[in-house]
Coordinates of C-alpha atoms in Angstrom, one line a residue:
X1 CA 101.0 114.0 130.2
X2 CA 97.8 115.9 129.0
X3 CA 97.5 116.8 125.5
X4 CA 97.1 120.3 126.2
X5 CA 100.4 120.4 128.2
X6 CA 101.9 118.4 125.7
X7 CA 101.0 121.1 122.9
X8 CA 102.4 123.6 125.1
X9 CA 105.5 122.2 125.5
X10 CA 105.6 121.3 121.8
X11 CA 105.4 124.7 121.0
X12 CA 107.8 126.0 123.3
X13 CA 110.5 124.2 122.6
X14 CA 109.7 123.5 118.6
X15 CA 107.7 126.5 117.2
X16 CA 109.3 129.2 119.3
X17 CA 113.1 128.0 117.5
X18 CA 112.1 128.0 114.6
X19 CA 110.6 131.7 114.5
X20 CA 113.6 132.8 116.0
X21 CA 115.9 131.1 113.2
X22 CA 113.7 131.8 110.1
X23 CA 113.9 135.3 108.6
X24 CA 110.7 137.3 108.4
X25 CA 108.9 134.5 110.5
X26 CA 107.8 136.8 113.6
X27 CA 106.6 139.8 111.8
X28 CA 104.8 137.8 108.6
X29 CA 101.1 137.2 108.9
X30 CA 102.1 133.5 108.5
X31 CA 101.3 132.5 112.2
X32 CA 101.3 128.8 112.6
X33 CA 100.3 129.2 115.9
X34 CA 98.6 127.0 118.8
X35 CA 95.4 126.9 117.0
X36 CA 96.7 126.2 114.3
X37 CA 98.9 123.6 115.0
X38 CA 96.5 121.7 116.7
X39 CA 94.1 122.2 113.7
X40 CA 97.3 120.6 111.7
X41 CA 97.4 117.6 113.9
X42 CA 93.8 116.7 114.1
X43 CA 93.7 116.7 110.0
X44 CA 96.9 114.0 110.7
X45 CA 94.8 112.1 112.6
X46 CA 91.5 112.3 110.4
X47 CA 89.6 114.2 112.6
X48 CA 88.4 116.4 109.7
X49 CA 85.7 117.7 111.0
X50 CA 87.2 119.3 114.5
X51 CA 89.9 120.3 112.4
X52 CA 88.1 122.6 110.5
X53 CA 86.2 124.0 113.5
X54 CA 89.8 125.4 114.7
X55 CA 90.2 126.9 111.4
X56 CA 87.0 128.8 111.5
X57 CA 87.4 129.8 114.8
X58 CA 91.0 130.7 113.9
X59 CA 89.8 132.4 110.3
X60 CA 87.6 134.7 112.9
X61 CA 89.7 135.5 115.3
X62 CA 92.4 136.7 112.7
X63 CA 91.6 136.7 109.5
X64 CA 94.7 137.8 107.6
X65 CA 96.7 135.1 109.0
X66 CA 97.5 133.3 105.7
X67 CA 98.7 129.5 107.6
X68 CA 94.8 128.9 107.3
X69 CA 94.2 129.0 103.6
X70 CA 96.9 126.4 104.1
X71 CA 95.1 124.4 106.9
X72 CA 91.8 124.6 104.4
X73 CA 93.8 122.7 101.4
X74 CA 94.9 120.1 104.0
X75 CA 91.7 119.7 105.2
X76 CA 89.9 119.4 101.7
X77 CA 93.0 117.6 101.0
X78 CA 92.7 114.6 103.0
X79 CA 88.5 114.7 103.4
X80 CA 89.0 114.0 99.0
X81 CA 91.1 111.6 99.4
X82 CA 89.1 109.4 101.9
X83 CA 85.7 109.9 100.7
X84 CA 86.8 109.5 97.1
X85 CA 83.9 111.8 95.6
X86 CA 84.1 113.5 92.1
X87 CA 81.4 115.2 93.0
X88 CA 82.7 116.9 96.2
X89 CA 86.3 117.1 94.1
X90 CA 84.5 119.4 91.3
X91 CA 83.0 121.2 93.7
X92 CA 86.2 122.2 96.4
X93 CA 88.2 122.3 93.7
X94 CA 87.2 126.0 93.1
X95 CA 88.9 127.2 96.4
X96 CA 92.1 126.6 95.4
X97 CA 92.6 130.2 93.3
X98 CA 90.9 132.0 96.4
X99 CA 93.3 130.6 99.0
X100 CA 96.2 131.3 96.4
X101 CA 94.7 134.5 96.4
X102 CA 95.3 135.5 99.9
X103 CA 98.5 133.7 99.8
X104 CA 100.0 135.7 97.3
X105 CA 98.7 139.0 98.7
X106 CA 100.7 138.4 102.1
X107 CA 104.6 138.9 103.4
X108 CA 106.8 137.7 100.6
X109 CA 109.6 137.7 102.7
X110 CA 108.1 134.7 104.9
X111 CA 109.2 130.9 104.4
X112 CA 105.7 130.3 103.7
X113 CA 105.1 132.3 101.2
X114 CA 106.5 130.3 98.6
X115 CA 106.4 126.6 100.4
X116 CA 101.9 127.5 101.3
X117 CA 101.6 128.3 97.6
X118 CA 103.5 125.0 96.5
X119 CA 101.6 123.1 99.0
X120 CA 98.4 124.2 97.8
X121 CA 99.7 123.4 94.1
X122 CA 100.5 120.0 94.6
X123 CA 97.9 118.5 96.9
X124 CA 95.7 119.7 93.7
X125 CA 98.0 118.3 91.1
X126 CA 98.2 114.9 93.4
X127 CA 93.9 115.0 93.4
X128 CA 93.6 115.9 89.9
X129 CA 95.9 112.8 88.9
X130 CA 93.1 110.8 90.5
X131 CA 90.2 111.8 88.2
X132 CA 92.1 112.2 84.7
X133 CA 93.4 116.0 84.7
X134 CA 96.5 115.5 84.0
X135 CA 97.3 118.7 81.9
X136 CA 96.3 121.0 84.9
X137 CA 98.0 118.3 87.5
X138 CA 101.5 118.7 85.1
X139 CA 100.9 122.9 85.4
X140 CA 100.3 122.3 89.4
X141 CA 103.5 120.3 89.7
X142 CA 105.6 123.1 87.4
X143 CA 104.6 125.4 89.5
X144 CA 105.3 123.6 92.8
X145 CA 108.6 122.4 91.5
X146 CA 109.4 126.1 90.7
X147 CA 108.6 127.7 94.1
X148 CA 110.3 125.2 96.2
X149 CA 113.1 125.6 94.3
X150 CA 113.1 129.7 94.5
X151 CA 112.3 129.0 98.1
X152 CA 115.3 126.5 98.8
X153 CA 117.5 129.2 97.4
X154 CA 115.8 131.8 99.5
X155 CA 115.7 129.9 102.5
X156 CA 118.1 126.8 102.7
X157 CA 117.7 126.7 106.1
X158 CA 113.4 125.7 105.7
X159 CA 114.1 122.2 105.8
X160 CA 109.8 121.2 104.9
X161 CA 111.0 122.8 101.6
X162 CA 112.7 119.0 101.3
X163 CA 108.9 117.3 101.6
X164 CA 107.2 118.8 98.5
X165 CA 110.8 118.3 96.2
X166 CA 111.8 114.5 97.5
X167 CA 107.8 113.5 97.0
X168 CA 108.4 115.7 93.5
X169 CA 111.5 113.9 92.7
X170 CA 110.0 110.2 92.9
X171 CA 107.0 111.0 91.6
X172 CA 108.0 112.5 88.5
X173 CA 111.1 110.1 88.5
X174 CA 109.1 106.4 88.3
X175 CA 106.2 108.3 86.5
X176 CA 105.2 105.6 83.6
X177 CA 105.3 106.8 79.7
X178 CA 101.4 108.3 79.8
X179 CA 99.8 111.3 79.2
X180 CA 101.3 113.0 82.3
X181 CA 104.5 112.7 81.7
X182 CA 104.2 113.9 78.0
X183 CA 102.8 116.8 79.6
X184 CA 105.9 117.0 82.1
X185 CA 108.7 116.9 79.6
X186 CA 107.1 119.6 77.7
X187 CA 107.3 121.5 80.8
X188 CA 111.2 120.9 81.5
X189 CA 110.2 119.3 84.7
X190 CA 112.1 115.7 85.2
X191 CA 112.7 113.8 89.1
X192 CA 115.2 112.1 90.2
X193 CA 114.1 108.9 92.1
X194 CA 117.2 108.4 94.1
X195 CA 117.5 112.0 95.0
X196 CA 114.0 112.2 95.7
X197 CA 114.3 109.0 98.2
X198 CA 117.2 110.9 100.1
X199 CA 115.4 113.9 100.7
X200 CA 112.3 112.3 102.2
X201 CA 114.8 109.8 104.3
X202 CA 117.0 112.3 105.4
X203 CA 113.9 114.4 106.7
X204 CA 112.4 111.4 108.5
X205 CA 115.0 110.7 110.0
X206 CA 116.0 115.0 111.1
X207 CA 112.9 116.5 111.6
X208 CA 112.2 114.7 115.4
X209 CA 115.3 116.4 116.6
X210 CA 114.3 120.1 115.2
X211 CA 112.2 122.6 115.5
X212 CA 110.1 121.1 112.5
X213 CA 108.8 118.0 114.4
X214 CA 105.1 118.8 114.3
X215 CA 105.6 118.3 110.4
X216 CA 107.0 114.8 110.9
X217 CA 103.8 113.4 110.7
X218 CA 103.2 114.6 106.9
X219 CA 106.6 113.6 105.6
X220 CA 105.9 110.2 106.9
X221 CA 102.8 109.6 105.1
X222 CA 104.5 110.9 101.6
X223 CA 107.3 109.0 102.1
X224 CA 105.8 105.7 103.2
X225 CA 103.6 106.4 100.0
X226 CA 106.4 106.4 97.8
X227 CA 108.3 103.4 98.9
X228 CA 105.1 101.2 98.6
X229 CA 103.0 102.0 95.7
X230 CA 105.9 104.5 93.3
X231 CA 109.0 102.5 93.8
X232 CA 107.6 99.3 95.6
X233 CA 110.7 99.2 97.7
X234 CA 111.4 96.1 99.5
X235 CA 111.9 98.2 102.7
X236 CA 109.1 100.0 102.4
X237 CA 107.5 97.4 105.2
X238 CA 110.4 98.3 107.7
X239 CA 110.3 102.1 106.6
X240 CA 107.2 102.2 107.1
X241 CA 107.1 100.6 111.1
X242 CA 110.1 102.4 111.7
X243 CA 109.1 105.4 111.3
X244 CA 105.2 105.6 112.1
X245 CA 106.2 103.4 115.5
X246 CA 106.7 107.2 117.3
X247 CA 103.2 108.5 115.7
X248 CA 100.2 108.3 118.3
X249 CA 98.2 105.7 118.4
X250 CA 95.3 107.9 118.0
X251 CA 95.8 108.4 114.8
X252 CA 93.7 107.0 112.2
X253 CA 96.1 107.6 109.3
X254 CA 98.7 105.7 111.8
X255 CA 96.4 102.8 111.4
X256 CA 95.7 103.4 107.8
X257 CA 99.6 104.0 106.7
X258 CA 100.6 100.5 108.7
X259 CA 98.2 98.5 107.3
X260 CA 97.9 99.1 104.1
X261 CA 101.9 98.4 104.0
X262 CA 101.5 95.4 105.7
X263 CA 98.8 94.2 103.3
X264 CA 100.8 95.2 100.4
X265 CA 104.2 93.3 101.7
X266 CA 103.1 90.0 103.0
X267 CA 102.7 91.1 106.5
X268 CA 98.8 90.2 106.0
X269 CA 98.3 89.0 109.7
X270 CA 99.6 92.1 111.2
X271 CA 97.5 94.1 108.7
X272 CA 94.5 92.7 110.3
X273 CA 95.5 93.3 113.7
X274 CA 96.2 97.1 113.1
X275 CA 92.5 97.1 110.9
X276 CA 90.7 95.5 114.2
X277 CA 91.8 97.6 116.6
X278 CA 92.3 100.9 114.5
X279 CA 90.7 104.2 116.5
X280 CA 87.2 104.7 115.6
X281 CA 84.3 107.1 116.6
X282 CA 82.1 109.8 115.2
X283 CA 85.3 112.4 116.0
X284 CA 87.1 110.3 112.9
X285 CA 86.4 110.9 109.1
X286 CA 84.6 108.4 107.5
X287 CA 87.0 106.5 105.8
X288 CA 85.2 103.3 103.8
X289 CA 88.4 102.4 101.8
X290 CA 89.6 100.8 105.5
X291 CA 87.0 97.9 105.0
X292 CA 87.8 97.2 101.4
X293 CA 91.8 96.7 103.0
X294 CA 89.9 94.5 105.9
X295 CA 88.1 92.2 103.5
X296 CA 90.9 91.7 100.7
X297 CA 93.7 91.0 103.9
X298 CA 91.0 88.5 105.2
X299 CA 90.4 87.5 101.6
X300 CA 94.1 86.6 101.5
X301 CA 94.1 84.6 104.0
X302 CA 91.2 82.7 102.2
X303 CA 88.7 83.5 105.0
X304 CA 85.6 84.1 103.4
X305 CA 83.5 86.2 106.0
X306 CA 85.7 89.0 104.0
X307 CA 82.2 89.7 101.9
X308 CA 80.8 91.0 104.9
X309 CA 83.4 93.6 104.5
X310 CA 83.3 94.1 100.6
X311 CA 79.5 94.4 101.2
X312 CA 80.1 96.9 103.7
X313 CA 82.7 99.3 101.8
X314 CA 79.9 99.1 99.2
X315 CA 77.5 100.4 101.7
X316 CA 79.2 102.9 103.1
X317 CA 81.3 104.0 99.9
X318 CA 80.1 107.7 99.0
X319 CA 83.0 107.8 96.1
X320 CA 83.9 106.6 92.2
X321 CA 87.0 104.3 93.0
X322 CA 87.1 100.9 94.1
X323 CA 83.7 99.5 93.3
X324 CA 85.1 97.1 90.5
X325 CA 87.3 96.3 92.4
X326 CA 85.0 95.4 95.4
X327 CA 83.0 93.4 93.4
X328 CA 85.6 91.4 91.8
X329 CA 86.3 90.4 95.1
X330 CA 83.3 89.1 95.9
X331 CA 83.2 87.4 92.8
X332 CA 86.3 85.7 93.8
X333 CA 84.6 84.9 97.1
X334 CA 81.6 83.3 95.4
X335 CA 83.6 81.5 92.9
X336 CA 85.3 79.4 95.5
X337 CA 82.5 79.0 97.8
X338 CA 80.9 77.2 94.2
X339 CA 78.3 79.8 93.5
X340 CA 78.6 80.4 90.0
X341 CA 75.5 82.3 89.5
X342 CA 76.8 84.7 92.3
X343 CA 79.8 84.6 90.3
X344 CA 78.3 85.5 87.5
X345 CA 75.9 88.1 89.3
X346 CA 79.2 90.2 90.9
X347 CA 81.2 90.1 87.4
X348 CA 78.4 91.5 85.6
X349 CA 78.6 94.4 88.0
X350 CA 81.9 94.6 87.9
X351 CA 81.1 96.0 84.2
X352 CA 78.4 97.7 84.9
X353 CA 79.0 100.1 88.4
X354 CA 81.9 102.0 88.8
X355 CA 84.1 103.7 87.0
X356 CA 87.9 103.4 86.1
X357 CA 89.5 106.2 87.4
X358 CA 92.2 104.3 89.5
X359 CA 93.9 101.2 88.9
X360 CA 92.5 98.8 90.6
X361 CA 89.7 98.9 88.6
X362 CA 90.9 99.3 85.3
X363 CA 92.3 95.9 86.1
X364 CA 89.1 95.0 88.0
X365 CA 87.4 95.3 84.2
X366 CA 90.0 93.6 82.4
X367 CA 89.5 90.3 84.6
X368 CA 85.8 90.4 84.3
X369 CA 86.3 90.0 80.6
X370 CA 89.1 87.1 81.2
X371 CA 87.6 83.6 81.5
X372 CA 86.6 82.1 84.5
X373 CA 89.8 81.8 86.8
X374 CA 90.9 78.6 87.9
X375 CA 90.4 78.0 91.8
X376 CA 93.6 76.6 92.2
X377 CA 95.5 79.7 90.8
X378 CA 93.5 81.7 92.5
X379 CA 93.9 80.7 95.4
X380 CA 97.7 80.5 95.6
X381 CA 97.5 84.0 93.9
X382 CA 95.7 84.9 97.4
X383 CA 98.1 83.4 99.1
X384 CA 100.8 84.6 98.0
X385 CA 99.5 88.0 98.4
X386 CA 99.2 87.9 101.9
X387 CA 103.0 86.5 102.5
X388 CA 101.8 82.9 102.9
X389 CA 103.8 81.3 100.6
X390 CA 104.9 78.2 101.4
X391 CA 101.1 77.7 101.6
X392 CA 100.5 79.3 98.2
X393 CA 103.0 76.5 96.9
X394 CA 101.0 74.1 98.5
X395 CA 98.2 74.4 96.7
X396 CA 99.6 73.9 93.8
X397 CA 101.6 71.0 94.6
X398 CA 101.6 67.7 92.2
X399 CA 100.1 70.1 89.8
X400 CA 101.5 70.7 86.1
X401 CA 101.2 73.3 83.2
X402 CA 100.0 70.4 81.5
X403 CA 96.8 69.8 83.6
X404 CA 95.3 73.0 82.1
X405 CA 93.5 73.1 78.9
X406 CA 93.3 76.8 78.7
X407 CA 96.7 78.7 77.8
X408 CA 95.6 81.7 79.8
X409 CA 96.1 79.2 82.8
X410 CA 99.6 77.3 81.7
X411 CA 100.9 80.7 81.6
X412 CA 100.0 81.9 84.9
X413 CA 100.6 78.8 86.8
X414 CA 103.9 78.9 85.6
X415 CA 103.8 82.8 86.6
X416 CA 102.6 81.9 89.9
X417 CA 105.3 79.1 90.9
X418 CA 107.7 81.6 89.7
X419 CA 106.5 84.4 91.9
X420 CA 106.4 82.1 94.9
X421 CA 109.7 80.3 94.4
X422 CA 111.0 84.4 94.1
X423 CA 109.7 84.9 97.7
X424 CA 110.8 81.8 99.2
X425 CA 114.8 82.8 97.8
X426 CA 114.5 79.6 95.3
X427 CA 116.0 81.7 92.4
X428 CA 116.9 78.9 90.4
X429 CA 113.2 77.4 90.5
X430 CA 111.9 81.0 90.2
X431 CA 113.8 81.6 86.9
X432 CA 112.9 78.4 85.4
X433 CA 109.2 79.1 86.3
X434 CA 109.6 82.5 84.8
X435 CA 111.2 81.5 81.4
X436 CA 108.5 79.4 80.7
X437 CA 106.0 81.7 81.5
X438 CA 107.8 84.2 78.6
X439 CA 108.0 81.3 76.7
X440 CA 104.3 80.4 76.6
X441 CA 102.7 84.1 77.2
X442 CA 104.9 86.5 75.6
X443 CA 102.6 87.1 73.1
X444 CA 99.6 87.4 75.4
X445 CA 98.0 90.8 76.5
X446 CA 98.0 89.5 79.9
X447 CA 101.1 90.7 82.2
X448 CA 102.5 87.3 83.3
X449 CA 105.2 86.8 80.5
X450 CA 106.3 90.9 81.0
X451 CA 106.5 90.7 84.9
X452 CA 108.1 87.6 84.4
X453 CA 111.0 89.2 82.3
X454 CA 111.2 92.0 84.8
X455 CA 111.5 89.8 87.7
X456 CA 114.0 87.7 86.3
X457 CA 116.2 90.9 85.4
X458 CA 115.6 91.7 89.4
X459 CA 116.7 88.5 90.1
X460 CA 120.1 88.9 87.7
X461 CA 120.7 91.9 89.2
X462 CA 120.5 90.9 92.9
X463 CA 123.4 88.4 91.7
X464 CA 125.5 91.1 90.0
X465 CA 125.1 89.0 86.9
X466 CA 124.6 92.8 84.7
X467 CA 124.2 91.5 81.2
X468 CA 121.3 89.2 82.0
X469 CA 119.7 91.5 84.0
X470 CA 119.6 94.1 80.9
X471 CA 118.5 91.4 78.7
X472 CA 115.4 90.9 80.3
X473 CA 114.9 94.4 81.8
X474 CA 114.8 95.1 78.1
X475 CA 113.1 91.9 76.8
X476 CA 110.1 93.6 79.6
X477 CA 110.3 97.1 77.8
X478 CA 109.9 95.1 74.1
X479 CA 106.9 93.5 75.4
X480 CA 103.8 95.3 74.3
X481 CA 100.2 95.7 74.4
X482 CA 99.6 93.8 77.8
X483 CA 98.0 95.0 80.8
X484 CA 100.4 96.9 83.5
X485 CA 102.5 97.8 80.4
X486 CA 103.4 101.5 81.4
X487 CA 103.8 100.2 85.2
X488 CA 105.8 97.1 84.3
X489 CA 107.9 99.2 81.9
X490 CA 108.5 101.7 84.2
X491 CA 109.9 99.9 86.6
X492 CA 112.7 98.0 83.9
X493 CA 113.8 101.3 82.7
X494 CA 114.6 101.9 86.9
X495 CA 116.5 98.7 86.6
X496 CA 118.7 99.6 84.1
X497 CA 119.2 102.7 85.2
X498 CA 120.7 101.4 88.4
X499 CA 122.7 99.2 86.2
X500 CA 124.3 102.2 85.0
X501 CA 122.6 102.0 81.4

């Protein structure tokens, strides 16, 4: 069927309900019409820049129609987010009190009044937690909580009211101990990670048999956000399939959303697939962070042509995040290729460009200043990253803690064994592996000995065994001053809390 027809049909028999079932709908100047919806779905596709032509053309044509100070936050939105740029984020971040301004200044008794100006709240709260503002992102998410909460009560029957809370609720639920969540709790504001995980399930599973279905799309992308990187659900690889299956294939945040879940749950082969055949064309936003996922997947797999894609993120990279990270990789690449100058060449920038905005390079800088990694371990580590474990275990087969001189490396191959035996369901290997890495690193600041403890309490858990599994979720709290502390931490204090404690 066209895509035209399509859209008509979409609207007729999705939009049209849902202005006859929501009060105040048909007479607000909220008008998510044709235009406009078809403005929403190229932004869900990443084609940005036709996107915004709609809303300009739809800006002109009626200008009082406050859906596109909405449609301009989604567009700014998801342009920051792929282009990574500080520079473009100080600069757009100024619109956000004049879109809020004609917001405010419309029909109060629309759905939209309250859920635009919640929307607009937390895609800047979400940005700002990116670049370190986390006072002004714990005001955005106050305020968001508030009017999705006023508007639930206004209008129970606005089920998108359901995607800004449930993404709320996990959020703010696994947020580690930090800055932001000081900030929170000063505020009142607490999630509720379970609660949160029901919304956004209950709404992907709803929304294609109502008259919100164009909005399936968004809730989607949240929630598969969630379940990997917040919660780091072992469904979220199913979840994710599941539910992105029905999304066209001309999507590139389709392709994005599916690979980067695959790459981050051991489904590295099929994360290449989707990479290698993702949509592309000038009508897509440039999207560079798609070839630093290419090159670490194929890195994984220990196929080292994955420089020409580091290189080629670093080209094309406009942005502040991932550039320690990029060139960690590729020292990783030269290291076992046996180019130590090269080596030495990409870990010197690796302190020197970049910054350390996101994660991935905070850690980036820590491991430059680590000694040189042994290629073994690294290797498996790979390995095991991309889901290939019984090949991981291979490589370290016949070897012992006792064949490394440096302590940093008797720690982590005993990490490392552990991890894998975890994955391959060997839990009694896995937790002997484990205790000797607590045993040996627990007073290290690297994270081994802490995930260890954490994993193990997983592991207790998973066989009902309670009082072990509280021992070492709380023997992972105790341990301090290592990296991944807040993250590790974090995710014990979940474990107990499911324990019931």
């Amino acid at each position: 069927m066209p895509a035209k027809r399509k859209l008509i049909l979409l609207l007729r028999y999705c939009l049209f309900p849902l202005f006859l079932v929501i009060p105040g709908t048909v007479h607000a100047n909220f008008d998510f019409n044709a235009n406009c919806l078809k403005a929403y779905q190229l932004i869900f596709e990443l084609k940005i820049n036709a996107a915004k032509q709609l809303i300009a053309a739809e800006k002109s044509a009626h200008p009082k129609n406050s859906i596109v100070p909405l449609l301009e936050n989604y567009a700014d939105y998801f342009y920051l987010i792929t282009v990574e740029s500080k520079q473009d984020f100080d600069r757009l971040k100024d619109e956000k009190s004049r879109r809020l301004s004609q917001i405010e200044d419309d029909d109060d008794k629309s759905p939209y009044y309250l859920y635009a100006q919640a929307e607009v709240n937390l895609q800047w709260a979400l940005l700002r937690s990116r670049y370190g503002e986390y006072f002004t992102a714990a005001r955005e998410i106050k305020k968001a909580n508030s009017l999705l909460q006023d508007n639930s009560k206004k209008f129970p029957g606005f089920h998108l009211n359901g995607k800004g809370l449930g993404l709320i609720n996990v959020f703010l639920g696994n947020l580690p101990d930090g800055t932001l969540k000081s900030m929170l709790s000063t505020f009142g504001v607490k999630g509720d990670v379970q609660k949160g995980l029901l919304m956004l399930d209950k709404l992907a599973q709803n929304l294609p048999r109502s008259a919100f279905e164009p909005f399936y799309e968004e809730v989607v992308f949240y929630y598969s956000y969630v379940l990997s990187d917040v919660i780091h659900s072992p469904d979220a690889y199913a979840k994710t399939m599941k539910y992105t299956a029905r999304i066209s294939d001309s999507s590139l945040l389709k392709a994005y959303l599916q690979a980067y879940v695959c790459a981050r749950n051991g489904h590295n082969e099929e994360a290449i697939a989707i990479l290698a055949k993702r949509p592309a064309g000038e009508s897509y936003q440039a999207f560079p962070y798609l070839e630093l996922l290419m090159g670490t997947a194929k890195l994984n797999k220990l196929d080292y042509s994955a420089s020409t894609n580091f290189k080629r993120f670093l080209q094309l990279n406009k942005g502040v995040n991932y550039i320690k990270d990029a060139n960690l990789h590729l020292s990783w690449v030269a290291l076992l290729n046996g180019d130590t100058g090269a080596y030495r060449g990409y870990i010197a920038k690796v302190k020197s460009a970049g910054y350390t905005y996101a994660e991935k390079d905070k850690q980036a800088m820590n491991e430059a200043g680590a000694p040189v990694p042994d290629k073994g371990l690294l290797k498996s580590r790979l390995l095991f990253d991309g889901g290939y474990y019984s090949k991981a275990l291979e490589v370290l087969a016949g070897e012992n803690a006792s064949d490394y001189q440096a302590i940093k490396d008797k720690v982590e191959f005993y990490y490392r064994t552990g991890r894998i035996y975890d994955a391959l369901d060997k839990d009694d290997s896995a937790l002997q592996s484990y205790q000797n890495a607590i045993n040996y690193g627990k007073n290290l600041k690297y994270y081994f000995a802490a995930t260890s403890a954490l994993n193990m309490g997983k592991i207790y858990a998973k066989k009902k065994n309670d009082a072990k599994a509280k021992a070492y979720f709380n023997q992972a709290i105790n341990m301090k001053n290592h990296e991944y502390e807040n993250s590790i931490e974090t995710q014990a204090k979940e474990g107990l809390k499911k324990l019931g404690n």
